Amino acid sequence: MTRQINIDDVLKLVEFELTQQSLPQDDISEAIQRLHKFQTHWYSEVLNKGKAPKTEEVVHALFNANQTMLMLIQTINTKLDVMQQELATLKQFIESKILGDRGEESESNLSNITHLKNLLDSINHYLVSINTSCDLNFQMQRSNVPVVGTLINRARAALHQLVYFYIARYINRQNDVNKIYKKIMQDLVYFNLEYTVKLQALAAKLEELAERLEVKRGKDS
Amino acid sequence: MEQQVQYLSKYGKVDRLKFSVIISTIDRAHSLANLLKSLEQQSYQDFEVIVVVGPTHDNTLDVLKEYEGRTRIIRCPVANLAVSRNLGLRVAAGDIVAYIDDDAVPSRNWIEQLNYIFVTNPYVAATGGSVYLIHPLQSKVQFAWGIFSISGKQHDVRSSLLEALPLEGKGEFWTMRMMGTNMAYRRDVLLAVGGFDECYEWVYDDAEIALRLSAAGFLIRPVREARVYHVPASSRNRKINLLLANWWINTKAATYLCILYNIRFRSDFASAVGYIKYILGSHIKLYLYQFVNKQISLTLFVRFLLKEVQALLSGIYKAFYNAKNTLTKADHHTSESSSFKLFLQSSSSLQPAVDPITGKQSNIRLEEPPLRVALLSYHYPPKFYDGVGRSTNMLAKGLFELGHTVHVLTHGEQPIIQYYDGAYIHHVPYQPIRYAPLRYMPNVYHRLNYSHAVHDYLTKLILNDGIQIVDTPLWLFDGFVTAVSRMLPVIVRPVTAQRQIAEIVNDKNREQYIIGEIEKQLLLHASLIAANSRATQAALYSVYGLSSDSSVIEVVPYGIEPIAEEATRPFPYQSPPEILTVLYVGRLEKRKGIQDLFAAIPLVLKQVPNVQFIIAGADNSMNDGFRNQTGMDYPTYFAKHYSACLPHVRFLGEVPEDKLSALYQSCDLFVAPSLYESFGLIYLEAMNFAKPVIGCRAGGVPEVVNDGVTGRLVDPNSPKQLAEAIVALLRSPRTLYEYGMAGRQRLLDYFTHVHMARSFERIYRRVLSQTQS
């Protein structure tokens, strides 16, 4: 037999939803999925099918992917910033409203979120680095290699050398950018773990408070 | 990179930066005055105001005289926005320069939040918040986030930055950008990149500077909050609410930007040309549309086309031969030697709230800083006029007249903000995405989801506008989630509660029971309950079992805005009309006593045949069970059972608000035999027009209608008594006049919206002082 919902259930649902407010919406996952789809599509379109790609097309595609990643990271970073603020607010709320009668709690491990801020700062540092590194397009120079003349074979060889030279440059630069992405992603994962730990600590604290409240109610009645 | 860190590192440990707010203005004295008044309300103290006045022809300088000594006024000889912004930048003495348009007003915590962003993140070189367009018909989120590319493409991002991902087309450099009316920069950084490009005289200056900063490796970090409310006014370049504007300036700017960046950064040429073609083409289409629809003459049409061609050529020429950085190193010295004058003064904190559209402020001299209140009401005028919406509207208006800032949160499909009757009206949309276990109780499910959306919105209002207290009706329990969260003190205004109605109509549905329980919990979580009558207070004790130990209940009668004396229509007792008119206003339902009125009508007509009854209100027979019982709605029932009386009765159905006044004015007697009213606002409406009233001795009605002085009271469910009272009054013209006049006086003495607001102000202050202590 199913029990009918009563007002206590409604209140618990409200409290549950209030804690859910801190969790991020899942649009980041959706964006990563879209990015992945885009990369796959681009890969098959440019490299596997159709005519051979021009260097310029490859560069454009790389550049777009970088720009997209940059925006994605910027969004994640903004969301993390919001989370950090919410965490601080929640912590302050618990300390002032609930733990008010136990001063020693305010110095607990809950209050130590300074390193999270440092982490955000470092992410911003990388964002600035990417802003300056993602300038593949700006580095393109028109070739001054002569294409006319009698020594056609030598000119062809020179052209090939030039192409190798630029491709090597792009790859090196892209590698630099990828390293930065990797570092940011590592930091974001680390931050996520930190955040989960904080939330678990808060949840445990709330549970303890709920038990204390029950005991107090028992005594009062 | 090192250079950027060098610029940015010195701000790292400062908690409060100095801000220079720069306003560029030409011929908008009225809007500028509103903005300056609004800046007095800023929560942040450390800021100066620099007004750069262009070649103005109105009373702008007179407006500025009032702020002499605490604003810096710079004259700009040309009508060029970028030149004007640079002039402000040159003399700014703050660490941060914040730009706002002269036809906008900032939220209270605007600078406070911008400061937070710069202080917490030393890498941020530029930021800005969202912009809400306040307009009676076209309100919208004008700007939330935006991204912009070197070939002039832009995406306005409404909900998520990821909407436009992944980027397509050929590789382009994209950057986030801010809107010119809400943007802030570290002063040194802006000077370092040469300030604004003065080739942009009206548009694109804000987007281009973002491109330049970003390409130089600085971090641009626009945010959702730090709101600015934009109340667009006409300017020399554009007529507000019309499509008439100097659009060719846009063409020139777009051409200049696309070509310049193609030269500098070798962006994709085809994209740049495509964008210029798009801009030019859309302008030509617009002129053609205006010409075909006779909005502009042929001469003007040709002139506009020539202007477009001229702008195109001018943009190309400037890009190739005239591009330059405007500010030099010498400007750094000018800037650093400027003196910093604080805008706020000791009296600023006592300035009453400002209407951002008209600039109206309360004349009352405040002795304490004004309050910042959030009123909740699911329905709200001018879109909906129900009892709760109307009383909330009157409270908002009264509070504004007492100098307080009022924000009303009401339901809406889009997240827009309007300004109406002294209050910012925030439309809160909601999606049923929470409380899934309650889906089988649709009313509870939707109302809780809405209440949660309201709660989320309130958290933003705290950030932006520093809301101190929330006031919610019990009806539809909008503020339930906020009350449970204890985020802010919540005052509850009970009216006729759902549980009372369920008892009256004998509804024993489980969902109704849960709604009643939620109402009870809202009351228990309230910081204070403001009942509109002693009857409501007593009902709270009896219906919800509240006690004076568990809840603080105060009685605060409703009030309405008195109409002008000349709009009243006392009964002309010296020359009474041939046909007397009795008016009923209200839903046609059992609780409103409509069946008693039906039964009384033949009794009245027997004794006073020269009377007509006007019945105004929507039929509610579907919901009160009447149609189930009889198979008919109320007008059909009347036509069938009282057919002899039909020539004397007119059913008007639901009457729009703007036509109700005429009905009140034209009636001689107002009758509403409700079986229960928590207060009886409807009687006050009639008394406002100096009309005598008849009601029942039920609920709060005896507290509004003074029996034998302003009208007559009869027992509920008593058609005979009702008929006798109507006949007695209709036969005594002198009494109709005297009761009407006494009713009007009673309203002026006790029941105006300002009386009500004063009582609420007292309550709010008391609750806030208790919360703080």
Short mmCIF file of C-alpha atoms in Angstrom, two decimals, chain B residues 293-681:
data_model
loop_
_atom_site.label_atom_id
_atom_site.label_comp_id
_atom_site.label_asym_id
_atom_site.label_seq_id
_atom_site.Cartn_x
_atom_site.Cartn_y
_atom_site.Cartn_z
CA ASN B 293 4.67 52.56 -46.43
CA LYS B 294 4.90 56.34 -46.86
CA GLN B 295 6.90 56.83 -43.70
CA ILE B 296 9.56 58.74 -45.63
CA SER B 297 9.40 60.82 -48.81
CA LEU B 298 11.17 60.04 -52.08
CA THR B 299 13.65 62.84 -51.44
CA LEU B 300 14.49 61.38 -48.04
CA PHE B 301 14.72 57.88 -49.50
CA VAL B 302 17.27 59.02 -52.12
CA ARG B 303 19.14 61.05 -49.51
CA PHE B 304 19.41 58.02 -47.23
CA LEU B 305 20.75 55.89 -50.08
CA LEU B 306 23.39 58.49 -50.90
CA LYS B 307 24.32 58.69 -47.23
CA GLU B 308 24.80 54.92 -47.20
CA VAL B 309 27.14 55.05 -50.20
CA GLN B 310 29.03 57.94 -48.64
CA ALA B 311 29.32 56.01 -45.36
CA LEU B 312 30.61 52.93 -47.16
CA LEU B 313 33.32 54.89 -48.95
CA SER B 314 34.18 56.81 -45.82
CA GLY B 315 34.55 53.53 -43.86
CA ILE B 316 36.89 52.11 -46.51
CA TYR B 317 38.96 55.30 -46.66
CA LYS B 318 39.32 55.52 -42.88
CA ALA B 319 40.35 51.90 -42.61
CA PHE B 320 43.13 52.31 -45.15
CA TYR B 321 44.39 55.79 -44.42
CA ASN B 322 43.07 57.16 -41.15
CA ALA B 323 43.20 54.45 -38.48
CA LYS B 324 45.12 55.50 -35.39
CA ASN B 325 45.36 55.09 -31.65
CA THR B 326 44.03 58.18 -30.03
CA LEU B 327 45.45 58.26 -26.54
CA THR B 328 49.11 58.64 -25.85
CA LYS B 329 51.42 58.20 -22.89
CA ALA B 330 50.86 61.83 -21.96
CA ASP B 331 47.28 60.92 -21.12
CA HIS B 332 48.48 58.62 -18.34
CA HIS B 333 49.95 61.65 -16.62
CA THR B 334 46.82 63.74 -17.10
CA SER B 335 44.81 60.97 -15.62
CA GLU B 336 47.00 60.37 -12.60
CA SER B 337 47.14 64.03 -11.68
CA SER B 338 43.33 64.38 -11.62
CA SER B 339 41.65 64.87 -8.26
CA PHE B 340 39.05 62.37 -7.09
CA LYS B 341 35.75 63.91 -5.93
CA LEU B 342 33.33 61.59 -4.17
CA PHE B 343 29.86 61.80 -5.67
CA LEU B 344 27.91 60.63 -2.66
CA GLN B 345 27.33 62.94 0.27
CA SER B 346 25.92 62.42 3.74
CA SER B 347 22.34 63.11 2.61
CA SER B 348 22.53 60.62 -0.26
CA SER B 349 21.46 57.69 1.90
CA LEU B 350 18.19 59.50 2.70
CA GLN B 351 17.25 60.13 -0.92
CA PRO B 352 13.87 58.65 -1.81
CA ALA B 353 13.50 56.10 -4.60
CA VAL B 354 13.40 57.39 -8.18
CA ASP B 355 10.98 56.52 -10.95
CA PRO B 356 13.47 55.75 -13.76
CA ILE B 357 11.04 56.85 -16.46
CA THR B 358 9.56 60.09 -15.14
CA GLY B 359 12.19 60.91 -12.52
CA LYS B 360 9.41 61.32 -9.96
CA GLN B 361 10.43 61.07 -6.30
CA SER B 362 8.53 61.26 -3.04
CA ASN B 363 8.28 64.73 -1.53
CA ILE B 364 8.48 63.30 1.95
CA ARG B 365 11.66 64.13 3.85
CA LEU B 366 13.02 60.82 5.09
CA GLU B 367 14.58 60.46 8.52
CA GLU B 368 15.74 56.90 7.98
CA PRO B 369 17.19 55.39 4.80
CA PRO B 370 14.44 54.14 2.50
CA LEU B 371 13.66 50.44 2.45
CA ARG B 372 14.13 48.00 -0.42
CA VAL B 373 11.16 45.69 -0.54
CA ALA B 374 10.20 42.75 -2.77
CA LEU B 375 6.44 42.24 -3.12
CA LEU B 376 5.19 38.99 -4.61
CA SER B 377 2.00 38.56 -6.58
CA TYR B 378 1.40 35.89 -9.22
CA HIS B 379 -1.05 38.18 -11.02
CA TYR B 380 -0.35 41.86 -11.27
CA PRO B 381 -1.75 44.88 -13.09
CA PRO B 382 -1.84 46.10 -15.77
CA LYS B 383 -1.96 42.56 -17.19
CA PHE B 384 -4.24 41.05 -14.51
CA TYR B 385 -6.51 42.74 -12.01
CA ASP B 386 -7.41 40.23 -9.35
CA GLY B 387 -7.87 41.11 -5.67
CA VAL B 388 -4.35 40.15 -4.59
CA GLY B 389 -2.73 41.83 -7.59
CA ARG B 390 -4.72 44.98 -7.02
CA SER B 391 -3.93 45.21 -3.29
CA THR B 392 -0.24 44.48 -3.98
CA ASN B 393 -0.28 47.20 -6.61
CA MET B 394 -1.73 49.68 -4.12
CA LEU B 395 0.86 48.69 -1.52
CA ALA B 396 3.67 49.16 -4.07
CA LYS B 397 2.35 52.56 -5.03
CA GLY B 398 1.97 53.64 -1.41
CA LEU B 399 5.49 52.47 -0.49
CA PHE B 400 6.96 54.38 -3.44
CA GLU B 401 5.12 57.52 -2.35
CA LEU B 402 6.78 57.09 1.04
CA GLY B 403 10.19 57.00 -0.66
CA HIS B 404 10.93 53.26 -0.69
CA THR B 405 12.27 51.18 -3.56
CA VAL B 406 9.80 48.48 -4.55
CA HIS B 407 10.35 45.41 -6.70
CA VAL B 408 7.33 43.29 -7.61
CA LEU B 409 7.81 39.68 -8.73
CA THR B 410 4.99 38.39 -10.86
CA HIS B 411 4.52 35.52 -13.25
CA GLY B 412 5.50 36.05 -16.88
CA GLU B 413 6.47 34.05 -19.93
CA GLN B 414 9.72 35.95 -20.51
CA PRO B 415 12.22 37.28 -17.95
CA ILE B 416 11.52 40.94 -18.62
CA ILE B 417 11.44 43.94 -16.31
CA GLN B 418 8.97 46.80 -16.54
CA TYR B 419 8.30 49.83 -14.41
CA TYR B 420 4.72 50.49 -13.37
CA ASP B 421 3.09 52.58 -10.64
CA GLY B 422 6.25 53.16 -8.61
CA ALA B 423 7.67 49.64 -8.79
CA TYR B 424 10.03 47.57 -10.90
CA ILE B 425 7.93 44.68 -12.19
CA HIS B 426 10.02 41.54 -12.66
CA HIS B 427 8.36 38.85 -14.77
CA VAL B 428 9.41 35.46 -13.47
CA PRO B 429 8.95 32.54 -15.86
CA TYR B 430 9.13 29.01 -14.50
CA GLN B 431 9.54 25.49 -15.82
CA PRO B 432 8.06 22.52 -13.97
CA ILE B 433 11.46 20.90 -13.46
CA ARG B 434 11.41 20.31 -9.71
CA TYR B 435 9.20 18.49 -7.20
CA ALA B 436 8.61 15.52 -9.50
CA PRO B 437 7.05 13.37 -6.72
CA LEU B 438 4.17 15.89 -6.53
CA ARG B 439 3.27 15.70 -10.20
CA TYR B 440 -0.02 13.97 -9.51
CA MET B 441 -1.17 17.06 -7.59
CA PRO B 442 -0.89 19.59 -10.44
CA ASN B 443 -1.82 22.69 -8.45
CA VAL B 444 0.71 21.96 -5.71
CA TYR B 445 3.33 20.88 -8.28
CA HIS B 446 3.09 24.03 -10.39
CA ARG B 447 2.79 26.41 -7.50
CA LEU B 448 5.85 24.97 -5.76
CA ASN B 449 7.84 25.16 -8.98
CA TYR B 450 6.81 28.78 -9.38
CA SER B 451 7.62 29.52 -5.75
CA HIS B 452 11.09 28.05 -6.28
CA ALA B 453 11.62 30.14 -9.42
CA VAL B 454 10.65 33.20 -7.37
CA HIS B 455 13.15 32.17 -4.70
CA ASP B 456 15.94 31.86 -7.30
CA TYR B 457 15.03 35.23 -8.71
CA LEU B 458 15.09 36.80 -5.25
CA THR B 459 18.68 35.63 -4.75
CA LYS B 460 19.56 37.68 -7.83
CA LEU B 461 17.61 40.66 -6.57
CA ILE B 462 19.58 40.53 -3.34
CA LEU B 463 22.80 40.62 -5.35
CA ASN B 464 21.71 43.42 -7.65
CA ASP B 465 19.34 45.58 -5.70
CA GLY B 466 20.01 44.73 -2.07
CA ILE B 467 16.49 43.58 -1.23
CA GLN B 468 15.95 43.59 2.53
CA ILE B 469 12.54 42.04 3.03
CA VAL B 470 9.99 39.94 1.14
CA ASP B 471 6.24 40.40 1.35
CA THR B 472 4.08 37.58 -0.03
CA PRO B 473 0.36 36.92 -0.19
CA LEU B 474 -0.83 33.68 1.37
CA TRP B 475 -2.91 33.11 -1.78
CA LEU B 476 -0.91 30.87 -4.19
CA PHE B 477 1.93 30.94 -1.59
CA ASP B 478 4.51 32.54 -3.91
CA GLY B 479 6.94 33.12 -1.06
CA PHE B 480 6.73 29.64 0.50
CA VAL B 481 10.19 28.41 -0.61
CA THR B 482 11.85 31.67 0.44
CA ALA B 483 10.18 31.51 3.85
CA VAL B 484 11.35 27.91 4.36
CA SER B 485 14.89 28.83 3.25
CA ARG B 486 14.94 31.73 5.75
CA MET B 487 17.09 33.65 3.27
CA LEU B 488 15.26 36.88 4.06
CA PRO B 489 12.54 37.90 6.52
CA VAL B 490 9.17 37.12 4.95
CA ILE B 491 5.93 38.96 5.74
CA VAL B 492 2.75 37.12 4.81
CA ARG B 493 -0.44 38.88 3.76
CA PRO B 494 -3.31 36.43 4.22
CA VAL B 495 -6.57 36.88 2.36
CA THR B 496 -9.36 34.34 2.09
CA ALA B 497 -7.33 31.15 2.34
CA GLN B 498 -7.73 28.09 0.16
CA ARG B 499 -8.65 26.06 3.20
CA GLN B 500 -11.48 28.47 4.04
CA ILE B 501 -12.77 28.29 0.48
CA ALA B 502 -12.54 24.49 0.55
CA GLU B 503 -14.70 24.54 3.68
CA ILE B 504 -17.22 26.96 2.18
CA VAL B 505 -17.65 24.88 -1.00
CA ASN B 506 -17.28 21.59 0.93
CA ASP B 507 -14.25 20.42 -1.07
CA LYS B 508 -12.53 17.45 0.62
CA ASN B 509 -9.98 16.81 -2.08
CA ARG B 510 -6.55 15.58 -0.87
CA GLU B 511 -4.76 18.24 -2.92
CA GLN B 512 -6.81 20.97 -1.27
CA TYR B 513 -5.80 19.54 2.07
CA ILE B 514 -2.07 19.70 1.15
CA ILE B 515 -2.50 23.26 -0.14
CA GLY B 516 -4.05 24.15 3.22
CA GLU B 517 -1.08 22.56 5.00
CA ILE B 518 1.39 24.49 2.84
CA GLU B 519 -0.46 27.69 3.67
CA LYS B 520 -0.19 26.83 7.34
CA GLN B 521 3.56 26.20 7.05
CA LEU B 522 4.01 29.50 5.24
CA LEU B 523 2.25 31.22 8.12
CA LEU B 524 4.41 29.39 10.65
CA HIS B 525 7.62 30.32 8.80
CA ALA B 526 6.60 33.99 8.44
CA SER B 527 8.46 36.68 10.35
CA LEU B 528 5.12 38.43 10.74
CA ILE B 529 1.59 37.97 9.45
CA ALA B 530 -0.23 41.10 8.32
CA ALA B 531 -3.95 40.21 8.28
CA ASN B 532 -6.16 42.61 6.36
CA SER B 533 -8.94 42.51 8.95
CA ARG B 534 -9.76 41.24 12.42
CA ALA B 535 -11.98 38.66 10.73
CA THR B 536 -8.96 37.30 8.83
CA GLN B 537 -6.97 37.25 12.04
CA ALA B 538 -9.70 35.25 13.78
CA ALA B 539 -9.94 32.90 10.79
CA LEU B 540 -6.22 32.20 10.95
CA TYR B 541 -6.61 31.11 14.55
CA SER B 542 -9.65 28.95 13.85
CA VAL B 543 -8.85 27.53 10.39
CA TYR B 544 -5.14 26.89 10.87
CA GLY B 545 -5.06 26.46 14.61
CA LEU B 546 -2.43 29.18 14.96
CA SER B 547 -1.84 30.60 18.40
CA SER B 548 -0.48 33.95 19.52
CA ASP B 549 2.58 32.07 20.83
CA SER B 550 3.52 30.58 17.48
CA SER B 551 2.76 33.53 15.22
CA VAL B 552 2.74 37.30 15.34
CA ILE B 553 -0.37 38.57 13.60
CA GLU B 554 -1.06 42.25 13.06
CA VAL B 555 -4.12 43.75 11.45
CA VAL B 556 -3.37 46.13 8.57
CA PRO B 557 -6.42 47.14 6.54
CA TYR B 558 -6.11 47.41 2.78
CA GLY B 559 -6.14 50.78 1.13
CA ILE B 560 -6.75 52.13 -2.34
CA GLU B 561 -5.70 55.26 -4.16
CA PRO B 562 -8.40 57.94 -3.83
CA ILE B 563 -9.64 59.21 -7.16
CA ALA B 564 -9.72 62.96 -7.80
CA GLU B 565 -12.62 64.77 -6.16
CA GLU B 566 -14.04 65.80 -9.54
CA ALA B 567 -14.28 62.15 -10.62
CA THR B 568 -16.67 61.26 -7.75
CA ARG B 569 -20.40 61.14 -8.47
CA PRO B 570 -22.47 61.65 -5.31
CA PHE B 571 -26.17 60.84 -5.69
CA PRO B 572 -28.03 63.86 -7.13
CA TYR B 573 -30.74 63.80 -4.42
CA GLN B 574 -32.26 67.12 -5.55
CA SER B 575 -32.93 65.79 -9.04
CA PRO B 576 -32.89 61.97 -8.85
CA PRO B 577 -32.72 60.07 -12.15
CA GLU B 578 -35.86 58.42 -13.51
CA ILE B 579 -34.25 55.01 -13.63
CA LEU B 580 -32.18 54.04 -10.59
CA THR B 581 -29.14 51.80 -11.11
CA VAL B 582 -27.96 49.09 -8.76
CA LEU B 583 -24.50 47.72 -9.51
CA TYR B 584 -22.97 44.34 -8.62
CA VAL B 585 -19.26 43.76 -9.36
CA GLY B 586 -17.61 40.40 -8.73
CA ARG B 587 -17.34 36.85 -10.01
CA LEU B 588 -20.68 35.10 -10.44
CA GLU B 589 -20.26 32.37 -7.83
CA LYS B 590 -21.81 31.02 -4.68
CA ARG B 591 -19.32 32.64 -2.29
CA LYS B 592 -20.08 36.08 -3.69
CA GLY B 593 -23.79 35.66 -2.85
CA ILE B 594 -25.00 35.94 -6.45
CA GLN B 595 -27.93 33.55 -5.80
CA ASP B 596 -29.13 35.76 -2.96
CA LEU B 597 -29.04 38.77 -5.26
CA PHE B 598 -31.05 36.84 -7.89
CA ALA B 599 -33.66 36.00 -5.28
CA ALA B 600 -33.80 39.61 -4.04
CA ILE B 601 -34.29 41.20 -7.49
CA PRO B 602 -38.04 40.28 -7.95
CA LEU B 603 -38.76 41.41 -4.39
CA VAL B 604 -37.16 44.79 -5.10
CA LEU B 605 -38.91 45.24 -8.44
CA LYS B 606 -42.30 44.65 -6.83
CA GLN B 607 -41.81 47.77 -4.72
CA VAL B 608 -39.50 49.90 -6.87
CA PRO B 609 -40.18 49.21 -10.53
CA ASN B 610 -37.97 52.02 -11.93
CA VAL B 611 -34.70 50.22 -11.19
CA GLN B 612 -32.15 48.41 -13.34
CA PHE B 613 -29.55 45.94 -12.10
CA ILE B 614 -26.10 45.87 -13.72
CA ILE B 615 -24.20 42.65 -13.03
CA ALA B 616 -20.52 42.84 -13.96
CA GLY B 617 -18.25 39.84 -13.55
CA ALA B 618 -17.19 36.55 -15.07
CA ASP B 619 -19.35 33.48 -14.65
CA ASN B 620 -17.67 30.95 -12.34
CA SER B 621 -20.40 28.30 -12.33
CA MET B 622 -17.97 25.68 -13.66
CA ASN B 623 -15.75 25.92 -10.61
CA ASP B 624 -18.19 26.43 -7.73
CA GLY B 625 -20.27 23.36 -8.60
CA PHE B 626 -23.33 25.33 -9.75
CA ARG B 627 -23.23 24.03 -13.31
CA ASN B 628 -22.95 20.46 -12.08
CA GLN B 629 -26.04 20.94 -9.98
CA THR B 630 -28.21 22.84 -12.45
CA GLY B 631 -26.64 22.22 -15.86
CA MET B 632 -26.65 25.97 -16.46
CA ASP B 633 -24.46 29.00 -15.96
CA TYR B 634 -25.72 31.86 -13.79
CA PRO B 635 -27.09 34.18 -16.52
CA THR B 636 -28.99 31.28 -18.15
CA TYR B 637 -30.34 30.21 -14.77
CA PHE B 638 -31.57 33.75 -14.11
CA ALA B 639 -33.18 33.98 -17.55
CA LYS B 640 -35.03 30.72 -16.95
CA HIS B 641 -36.15 31.21 -13.36
CA TYR B 642 -36.64 34.99 -13.24
CA SER B 643 -37.73 35.67 -16.81
CA ALA B 644 -40.16 38.41 -15.70
CA CYS B 645 -37.26 40.41 -14.27
CA LEU B 646 -35.00 39.99 -17.29
CA PRO B 647 -35.77 43.43 -18.84
CA HIS B 648 -34.45 45.03 -15.64
CA VAL B 649 -31.16 43.10 -15.49
CA ARG B 650 -28.04 43.37 -17.66
CA PHE B 651 -25.22 40.84 -17.45
CA LEU B 652 -22.01 42.44 -18.70
CA GLY B 653 -19.65 39.51 -18.16
CA GLU B 654 -16.06 40.33 -17.25
CA VAL B 655 -15.50 44.07 -17.57
CA PRO B 656 -12.05 45.49 -18.37
CA GLU B 657 -10.49 47.56 -15.62
CA ASP B 658 -10.58 50.79 -17.60
CA LYS B 659 -14.36 50.52 -17.99
CA LEU B 660 -15.12 49.76 -14.34
CA SER B 661 -14.72 53.40 -13.29
CA ALA B 662 -17.53 54.43 -15.63
CA LEU B 663 -19.76 51.72 -14.13
CA TYR B 664 -19.10 52.91 -10.58
CA GLN B 665 -19.73 56.50 -11.60
CA SER B 666 -23.03 55.72 -13.28
CA CYS B 667 -24.57 53.60 -10.50
CA ASP B 668 -26.71 54.87 -7.63
CA LEU B 669 -26.23 51.97 -5.23
CA PHE B 670 -23.58 49.26 -4.97
CA VAL B 671 -24.54 45.78 -3.78
CA ALA B 672 -22.26 42.78 -3.09
CA PRO B 673 -23.89 40.22 -0.76
CA SER B 674 -20.77 38.02 -0.33
CA LEU B 675 -21.07 35.14 2.09
CA TYR B 676 -17.46 35.76 3.08
CA GLU B 677 -14.86 38.43 2.29
CA SER B 678 -11.58 38.58 4.13
CA PHE B 679 -11.71 42.36 3.79
CA GLY B 680 -14.02 43.74 1.13
CA LEU B 681 -11.87 45.77 -1.21
#
